[in-house]
Coordinates of C-alpha atoms and ligand atoms in Angstrom, one line a residue:
M215 CA 0.1 0.4 0.1
E216 CA 1.1 3.4 -0.9
L217 CA -1.3 6.3 -0.5
F218 CA -3.9 7.2 1.2
S219 CA -6.3 7.3 -1.3
D220 CA -5.5 3.9 -0.5
L221 CA -7.5 3.8 2.7
K222 CA -10.8 2.7 2.8
L223 CA -11.4 6.0 4.3
N224 CA -14.3 8.3 3.5
P225 CA -13.4 10.8 0.7
K226 CA -14.5 13.6 3.1
I227 CA -11.7 12.9 5.7
L228 CA -8.9 12.7 2.8
K229 CA -9.6 15.8 0.9
A230 CA -8.8 17.2 4.5
V231 CA -5.5 14.0 4.7
K232 CA -4.7 15.9 1.3
D233 CA -5.3 19.7 2.4
A234 CA -2.9 18.2 5.3
G235 CA -0.5 18.4 2.8
Y236 CA -0.1 14.7 4.1
E237 CA 1.2 12.9 1.3
K238 CA 1.9 8.5 2.1
P239 CA 0.9 7.3 5.1
T240 CA 4.0 7.7 8.3
P241 CA 4.5 2.9 8.5
I242 CA 2.2 3.0 12.0
Q243 CA -0.7 4.8 10.0
E244 CA -0.5 2.3 6.6
K245 CA -1.0 -0.3 9.0
A246 CA -3.1 1.1 12.0
I247 CA -5.9 2.4 9.5
P248 CA -7.1 -0.7 8.4
A249 CA -7.4 -3.1 10.8
A250 CA -9.2 0.1 12.6
L251 CA -11.4 0.6 9.8
D252 CA -12.2 -3.4 10.0
G253 CA -13.6 -2.9 12.9
K254 CA -10.3 -3.9 15.5
D255 CA -8.9 -3.8 18.1
V256 CA -5.3 -2.3 17.2
L257 CA -3.2 -2.4 19.8
G258 CA -0.4 0.6 18.5
I259 CA 3.3 0.4 19.5
A260 CA 5.8 3.3 17.7
Q261 CA 7.6 6.6 18.9
T262 CA 7.1 9.2 19.7
G263 CA 6.5 11.1 16.0
T264 CA 6.4 8.3 13.9
G265 CA 1.9 9.7 12.9
K266 CA 0.2 8.0 15.7
T267 CA -2.2 10.7 16.1
A268 CA -3.7 10.7 12.8
S269 CA -3.8 6.4 13.6
F270 CA -6.6 6.3 15.2
T271 CA -8.3 9.3 14.7
L272 CA -8.4 8.9 11.1
P273 CA -10.7 5.2 11.9
M274 CA -12.8 6.9 14.8
I275 CA -13.4 9.6 12.5
N276 CA -14.8 7.0 9.5
L277 CA -16.9 5.4 12.1
L278 CA -18.1 8.6 13.3
S279 CA -19.1 10.0 10.0
R280 CA -22.3 7.6 10.3
G281 CA -24.4 8.1 13.1
R282 CA -25.2 10.2 15.7
A283 CA -24.7 11.4 18.7
R284 CA -26.9 11.4 22.1
A285 CA -27.4 13.1 24.8
R286 CA -25.1 13.0 28.0
M287 CA -23.4 9.8 25.8
P288 CA -20.2 10.3 24.1
R289 CA -20.5 8.6 21.0
S290 CA -16.0 7.8 21.3
L291 CA -13.0 8.8 23.6
V292 CA -9.8 9.1 23.4
L293 CA -7.8 9.5 26.5
C294 CA -4.7 11.2 27.1
P295 CA -2.2 11.7 30.0
T296 CA -1.6 15.0 29.5
R297 CA -3.4 18.3 29.1
E298 CA -1.5 19.9 26.3
L299 CA -1.3 16.9 24.1
A300 CA -5.6 16.3 24.7
A301 CA -5.8 19.4 22.8
Q302 CA -3.8 18.5 20.5
V303 CA -6.0 15.5 19.7
A304 CA -8.8 18.0 19.0
E305 CA -6.9 19.7 17.0
N306 CA -6.0 17.0 15.0
F307 CA -9.1 16.1 15.0
D308 CA -11.0 19.3 13.9
I309 CA -7.8 19.4 11.5
Y310 CA -9.5 15.6 9.5
A311 CA -12.7 16.1 10.1
K312 CA -13.2 19.2 8.7
N313 CA -15.6 18.5 5.8
L314 CA -17.7 16.5 9.1
K315 CA -20.0 17.3 10.4
L316 CA -19.0 16.2 14.3
S317 CA -19.1 17.0 17.8
K318 CA -16.0 17.1 20.9
A319 CA -15.5 18.0 24.0
L320 CA -12.3 18.6 26.1
L321 CA -12.4 16.8 29.4
I322 CA -8.9 19.2 30.7
G323 CA -8.5 20.4 33.5
G324 CA -8.1 24.8 33.1
V325 CA -11.2 24.2 30.9
S326 CA -14.7 25.1 33.4
F327 CA -16.2 21.7 33.3
K328 CA -19.5 24.4 32.3
E329 CA -19.5 25.1 28.9
Q330 CA -18.1 21.1 28.1
D331 CA -21.0 20.4 30.1
V332 CA -23.4 22.1 28.2
L333 CA -21.7 19.9 25.0
I334 CA -21.5 16.6 26.4
D335 CA -25.5 17.7 28.1
K336 CA -26.8 18.4 23.1
G337 CA -24.0 15.3 22.5
V338 CA -21.1 15.3 21.9
D339 CA -19.7 12.4 18.7
V340 CA -16.0 11.9 20.6
L341 CA -14.3 13.6 24.3
I342 CA -11.0 13.9 24.1
A343 CA -10.3 13.9 27.8
T344 CA -6.8 13.5 30.5
P345 CA -8.5 10.2 32.9
G346 CA -8.5 12.1 36.0
R347 CA -11.2 15.2 34.6
L348 CA -13.4 12.8 32.9
I349 CA -13.5 10.8 36.4
D350 CA -14.6 13.8 37.6
H351 CA -17.4 15.0 34.9
F352 CA -18.1 10.7 35.5
E353 CA -18.4 11.9 39.0
R354 CA -20.4 14.3 39.0
G355 CA -23.1 12.2 37.4
K356 CA -23.7 14.2 34.4
L357 CA -22.1 11.6 31.8
L358 CA -22.5 8.2 30.5
L359 CA -19.5 6.0 28.5
T360 CA -21.9 3.1 28.2
G361 CA -22.8 4.4 24.1
V362 CA -19.2 4.6 23.2
Q363 CA -17.9 2.2 20.4
V364 CA -14.3 3.1 20.2
M365 CA -12.2 4.3 22.4
V366 CA -9.0 5.0 22.4
V367 CA -5.6 4.9 25.2
D368 CA -2.8 7.3 23.7
E369 CA 0.5 7.4 25.8
A370 CA -0.1 4.6 27.5
D371 CA 3.2 4.5 28.8
R372 CA 3.3 7.7 29.9
M373 CA 0.1 7.0 31.0
L374 CA 1.5 4.2 33.9
D375 CA 4.0 6.4 34.5
M376 CA 1.5 9.4 36.1
G377 CA -0.3 6.3 38.1
F378 CA -2.8 7.2 35.7
I379 CA -3.5 2.9 35.7
P380 CA -6.4 2.4 38.1
D381 CA -7.8 4.9 36.6
I382 CA -7.6 4.0 32.8
E383 CA -9.1 0.6 34.0
R384 CA -11.8 2.0 36.1
I385 CA -12.4 3.8 32.5
F386 CA -12.5 0.5 30.7
K387 CA -15.0 -0.3 33.2
L388 CA -17.4 1.7 32.6
T389 CA -17.6 1.8 28.6
P390 CA -19.8 -1.3 27.0
F391 CA -17.0 -4.1 26.7
T392 CA -18.5 -4.4 22.7
R393 CA -16.2 -1.1 21.8
Q394 CA -13.3 -1.2 19.5
T395 CA -10.2 -0.4 22.0
L396 CA -7.6 2.1 20.3
F397 CA -4.4 1.5 22.0
F398 CA -0.9 3.4 21.6
S399 CA 2.2 3.1 23.9
A400 CA 6.7 3.2 22.8
T401 CA 7.0 0.9 25.0
M402 CA 5.6 -2.7 26.1
A403 CA 6.4 -2.2 30.0
P404 CA 4.6 -5.1 31.7
E405 CA 1.9 -4.0 33.9
I406 CA 0.8 -1.9 29.7
E407 CA 1.2 -5.3 28.1
R408 CA -1.7 -6.6 31.6
I409 CA -3.1 -4.3 30.5
T410 CA -4.2 -4.3 27.1
N411 CA -4.0 -8.5 27.9
T412 CA -7.3 -7.7 29.8
F413 CA -9.3 -4.5 28.0
L414 CA -8.4 -5.5 24.4
S415 CA -10.0 -8.2 23.2
A416 CA -7.9 -10.1 19.9
P417 CA -5.8 -7.5 18.4
V418 CA -3.2 -6.5 16.2
R419 CA -0.5 -5.7 16.4
V420 CA 1.5 -3.0 14.6
E421 CA 4.6 -2.3 15.9
I422 CA 6.9 -0.5 14.2
A423 CA 11.2 -1.2 14.9
R424 CA 12.0 1.4 18.0
Q425 CA 14.2 4.0 17.6
A426 CA 14.8 2.8 13.0
T427 CA 13.1 6.3 12.0
A428 CA 13.7 9.2 14.4
S429 CA 17.2 7.7 15.4
E430 CA 19.0 7.4 11.8
S431 CA 18.3 11.2 11.8
I432 CA 20.0 12.5 14.8
K433 CA 23.3 13.0 15.3
Q434 CA 24.0 11.2 19.6
S435 CA 26.2 12.7 22.1
V436 CA 26.6 13.0 25.7
V437 CA 29.4 14.7 27.6
M438 CA 31.2 13.1 30.9
F439 CA 30.9 15.9 33.3
T440 CA 32.4 16.3 36.8
P441 CA 32.2 18.9 39.1
K442 CA 35.2 20.9 40.1
R443 CA 33.6 21.7 42.9
K444 CA 30.9 19.2 44.8
D445 CA 29.1 23.4 46.2
R446 CA 29.1 24.5 42.8
E447 CA 28.2 21.5 41.0
A448 CA 25.2 23.3 39.5
S449 CA 26.1 26.3 37.9
E450 CA 29.3 25.4 36.5
K451 CA 27.2 22.3 35.0
R452 CA 24.9 25.7 33.9
Q453 CA 28.0 26.5 32.3
L454 CA 28.5 23.7 30.7
L455 CA 24.4 23.7 28.7
R456 CA 25.3 28.0 26.9
H457 CA 29.2 26.1 26.0
L458 CA 27.4 23.7 23.9
I459 CA 24.9 25.6 23.1
D460 CA 27.5 28.6 21.7
L461 CA 29.4 25.4 19.9
E462 CA 26.7 24.5 17.6
G463 CA 25.5 27.9 16.9
K464 CA 24.2 29.5 14.3
N465 CA 22.9 25.6 13.6
C466 CA 20.3 24.9 17.2
T467 CA 17.9 26.7 15.4
N468 CA 15.1 26.3 18.7
A469 CA 15.7 23.1 20.7
I470 CA 14.0 21.5 24.0
V471 CA 16.6 21.7 26.8
F472 CA 14.9 18.0 29.7
C473 CA 15.8 18.5 32.6
N474 CA 13.8 15.6 35.7
R475 CA 13.2 18.0 38.4
K476 CA 10.7 20.7 37.5
T477 CA 12.8 23.4 40.1
D478 CA 16.1 22.5 37.6
V479 CA 13.4 23.4 34.8
D480 CA 12.1 26.4 36.3
I481 CA 15.9 27.5 37.8
C482 CA 17.8 26.0 34.5
S483 CA 14.8 28.0 32.2
K484 CA 16.3 31.2 34.3
S485 CA 19.1 30.9 34.4
L486 CA 19.5 31.2 30.8
N487 CA 17.6 34.2 30.3
K488 CA 19.8 35.7 33.1
Y489 CA 23.2 35.3 30.0
G490 CA 20.7 36.4 27.0
Y491 CA 19.3 33.0 26.1
Q492 CA 15.5 33.5 25.0
A493 CA 14.2 30.4 26.9
A494 CA 11.0 29.6 28.8
P495 CA 10.0 27.5 31.0
I496 CA 7.1 24.1 30.1
H497 CA 6.1 22.2 32.9
G498 CA 3.7 20.5 34.9
D499 CA 2.8 22.6 37.6
L500 CA 2.6 25.8 35.3
D501 CA -0.8 27.9 34.6
Q502 CA -2.6 26.1 31.0
T503 CA -3.0 29.0 29.9
K504 CA 0.6 30.3 30.4
R505 CA 1.7 26.5 28.7
T506 CA -0.1 27.5 26.5
E507 CA 1.1 30.5 25.2
T508 CA 4.8 28.7 25.3
L509 CA 3.8 26.5 23.1
E510 CA 2.5 28.9 20.8
N511 CA 5.5 30.8 21.2
F512 CA 8.2 28.2 20.7
R513 CA 5.9 26.7 17.8
E514 CA 5.7 30.1 15.9
G515 CA 9.7 30.2 16.5
D516 CA 9.0 32.8 18.6
L517 CA 10.0 31.3 21.2
R518 CA 14.4 29.5 20.6
I519 CA 14.5 27.3 23.3
L520 CA 11.9 25.4 25.7
V521 CA 13.2 24.2 29.1
A522 CA 10.6 22.1 30.2
S523 CA 10.2 18.4 32.6
D524 CA 9.8 14.8 30.9
V525 CA 6.0 14.1 31.2
A526 CA 4.9 18.4 30.1
A527 CA 6.4 17.4 26.7
R528 CA 5.1 14.0 26.4
G529 CA 4.4 13.8 22.8
L530 CA 3.6 17.7 21.8
D531 CA 3.8 18.2 17.8
I532 CA 6.3 20.5 17.1
P533 CA 7.3 20.1 14.3
S534 CA 10.8 20.7 13.8
V535 CA 13.0 21.2 16.3
S536 CA 17.1 21.0 15.3
H537 CA 18.4 20.0 19.6
V538 CA 17.6 18.1 21.9
F539 CA 19.8 19.4 25.2
N540 CA 19.1 16.9 28.1
F541 CA 20.4 18.9 30.6
D542 CA 20.2 15.2 32.4
V543 CA 20.2 11.6 32.2
P544 CA 16.9 11.0 32.7
I545 CA 15.7 7.9 35.0
H546 CA 13.6 5.8 33.0
A547 CA 15.8 4.6 30.2
E548 CA 12.7 4.8 27.7
D549 CA 12.7 8.2 28.1
Y550 CA 15.4 9.3 26.5
V551 CA 14.6 7.2 23.1
H552 CA 11.0 10.2 23.4
R553 CA 13.6 13.7 24.1
I554 CA 15.9 12.4 21.4
G555 CA 12.4 12.0 18.8
R556 CA 12.2 15.6 19.3
T557 CA 14.3 16.2 16.8
G558 CA 15.4 14.5 13.7
R559 CA 11.4 13.6 13.0
A560 CA 10.3 13.0 9.5
G561 CA 14.0 12.7 8.2
R562 CA 15.8 15.8 9.5
E563 CA 18.9 16.2 10.3
G564 CA 18.5 16.6 14.7
T565 CA 21.9 16.4 17.1
A566 CA 20.8 15.5 20.8
I567 CA 23.6 16.5 22.8
M568 CA 23.1 14.7 26.6
I569 CA 24.8 16.5 30.4
C570 CA 25.3 13.6 32.0
N571 CA 26.5 14.0 35.8
T572 CA 29.6 11.4 37.9
R573 CA 26.2 10.1 39.9
D574 CA 24.2 9.7 36.3
R575 CA 26.3 7.3 35.3
K576 CA 24.4 4.2 36.5
N577 CA 20.8 5.5 35.6
F578 CA 23.2 6.5 31.5
S579 CA 24.5 3.0 31.6
N580 CA 20.8 2.1 31.5
V581 CA 19.8 3.4 28.9
E582 CA 22.8 2.9 27.1
A583 CA 21.7 -0.3 27.8
L584 CA 18.2 0.4 26.0
L585 CA 19.8 1.5 23.2
Q586 CA 21.9 -1.6 22.3
K587 CA 24.1 0.7 21.6
E588 CA 27.4 3.5 22.4
I589 CA 26.3 7.3 22.5
P590 CA 29.3 9.2 21.2
R591 CA 31.1 10.5 23.8
S592 CA 32.2 13.9 22.9
N593 CA 36.1 14.9 22.8
L594 CA 35.5 18.3 23.1
Y595 CA 35.8 17.8 27.2
D596 CA 36.9 15.6 29.2
D597 CA 36.5 14.9 33.1
T598 CA 39.9 17.5 34.0
S599 CA 39.3 20.7 30.8
S600 CA 35.8 21.1 30.6
V601 CA 35.2 23.4 34.2
H602 CA 38.3 25.4 32.5
K603 CA 37.5 25.7 28.7
I604 CA 33.7 26.6 30.5
E605 CA 34.9 29.4 31.7
N606 CA 37.3 30.6 28.3
E607 CA 34.0 30.5 26.7
T608 CA 32.0 32.5 29.8
E609 CA 34.5 35.5 29.1
H610 CA 34.1 35.9 26.1
L611 CA 30.3 36.2 26.4
K612 CA 30.6 38.6 28.6
T613 CA 32.2 40.2 25.4
K614 CA 29.7 39.6 23.7
K615 CA 27.2 40.5 25.0
I616 CA 28.6 44.5 26.1
S617 CA 28.8 44.5 22.6
S618 CA 25.9 43.3 21.2
G619 CA 24.4 46.4 23.4
E620 CA 22.3 43.7 25.7
G621 CA 22.6 45.7 29.1
S622 CA 21.1 48.4 28.0
N623 CA 18.4 49.8 30.5
Q624 CA 15.7 48.3 29.4
N625 CA 16.5 45.2 28.9
R626 CA 18.3 45.4 32.4
K627 CA 15.4 45.6 33.8
N628 CA 13.2 42.5 31.8
K629 CA 16.4 40.9 32.7
S630 CA 16.1 41.5 36.8
K631 CA 12.7 41.0 36.9
N632 CA 12.7 37.6 35.6
T633 CA 15.7 35.8 37.3
K634 CA 15.3 38.1 40.7
N635 CA 14.8 34.9 42.4
Y636 CA 17.5 32.7 40.5
Q637 CA 20.3 35.4 41.6
K638 CA 19.0 35.3 44.9
N639 CA 19.7 31.3 45.4
E640 CA 22.5 31.9 42.7
E641 CA 24.7 34.3 44.4
S642 CA 24.3 32.6 48.2
N643 CA 24.8 29.8 46.1
S644 CA 28.3 31.1 44.2
T645 CA 29.6 32.7 48.3
L646 CA 29.8 29.2 49.8
G647 CA 33.3 28.1 50.6
L648 CA 34.4 31.3 48.8
G649 CA 37.7 33.0 50.7
E650 CA 40.3 34.0 50.0
H651 CA 41.3 30.3 48.6
T652 CA 38.8 30.7 45.8
P653 CA 40.4 29.8 43.0
D654 CA 40.9 32.6 40.2
F655 CA 38.9 30.9 37.9
L656 CA 35.6 31.2 39.6
S657 CA 35.9 34.7 41.3
Q658 CA 35.9 35.6 37.8
S659 CA 32.7 33.9 37.1
F660 CA 31.5 35.7 40.1
N661 CA 33.1 39.4 39.4
D662 CA 31.0 38.2 36.1
R663 CA 28.2 37.1 37.6
L664 CA 27.7 40.8 39.6
V665 CA 28.2 42.5 35.8
S666 CA 25.7 40.2 33.9
Ligands
ADP743 P1 3.3 10.6 17.0 O1 2.3 10.4 18.2 O2 3.2 9.5 17.2 O3 4.7 11.6 18.2 P2 2.0 12.9 15.1 O4 0.8 11.9 15.6 O5 2.0 13.2 16.7 O6 3.2 11.6 16.0 O7 2.6 12.9 14.8 C1 4.0 13.6 14.1 C2 3.9 15.0 13.2 O8 3.8 13.8 11.7 C3 3.5 15.5 13.0 O9 3.3 17.5 12.7 C4 1.4 15.5 12.2 O10 1.3 16.0 11.2 C5 2.9 14.7 10.9 N1 2.0 13.5 10.2 C6 1.3 12.7 10.6 N2 1.1 11.6 9.2 C7 2.2 12.5 8.4 C8 1.8 11.4 7.5 N3 1.1 10.3 6.2 N4 2.8 12.5 6.5 C9 3.4 13.5 7.2 N5 3.2 14.3 8.1 C10 2.4 13.6 9.0
MG744 MG1 0.9 11.1 20.1

């Protein structure tokens, strides 16, 4: 099979797909769509960026194009782990269903219950939800799931990481056992295997070889980092990050920086801004409006660097990221695959650079074990010379900043507003243990901080 028109989709859907600029189905679409159109359960295993959304949205819309919705009884249900992903599925749904009159409701945090209640009361064809919010609605007695003909679970491995499996099981049980189930995951953890064995019936298993597509076009490397001074580890690491970004220069048109912890996402983002790099954070504790706005800016190219946690970035549809920087080695090895999957999409070249701190070595070997190959060590650094090189780079940056007029009053004002808390931390951090024994390069960078 070669073309979308070979798939037995409603012509109105084919037209919308064509308008979206898609020529050929991706490998997962090619296999999952015909099976789903046949009414079979589908278990799709493929990494981020392989086109999973259309593999379930298109057959779903096809099915929904016949018949109509009844009050309070959605005809189909899509479960997503995060609000962003749910919103993204909704967007895709609108694109592919634009030539059909189908209605949808979005049950996610940050969207009012009231408005969604009105929609549900009228009857919706598709309900797109995060598990927690769906259960909230259900418990308020406004929603019946007994009319669900197709249920989709997207990004199941992330659901597992986020502790949603019990919710998913509960939701499965609220829908008719005659429903069709389309289930997608990038990896198959034992817990996910169990769920699919319980709730899918004779599924067609579509597995797209891990890595094969994305990683071929991703240039991966790792920098082994050993802090010079334990008490300055965090700021040394941030310096290293800036250095790595600088080294990539113009090639780095836009980037996602991944941190393991939300607090580091915030700190990292503030720090980058302080040094004149345009960055914004995205993680689960930020309110929905802010997250949407940041994401929009990033998509539009108005923001160069997105600093993200795994949960917030999961599956985000950002078409062309030139670089992924792993500020930390992910705790779960599979997250590495997801993270670097943000770059090198659809055959484009991508670069993924990771910092591996001394205490990350164990996690790092897990990543390599999962990949079943070595990630090339960056030969620009070694444990003994890294900090020195970075310091030189900081000097260089300082000069650059002054000469490019970065220190204008307006700029300084904005900057100090953004980074007040951060500076407080940074300063108290850096005075720790400093005294007459301060090595030259450290006091130099301390002065530098006072300047900027
Ligand atoms: P996944 O859910 O597997 O991470 P998505 O469904 O978000 O992947 O798709 C990734 C990107 O590829 C999106 O920008 C989407 O619009 C695009 N895309 C999906 N299917 C096709 C296709 N058949 N041809 C071209 N681009 C596609
Ligand atoms: Mg997806």
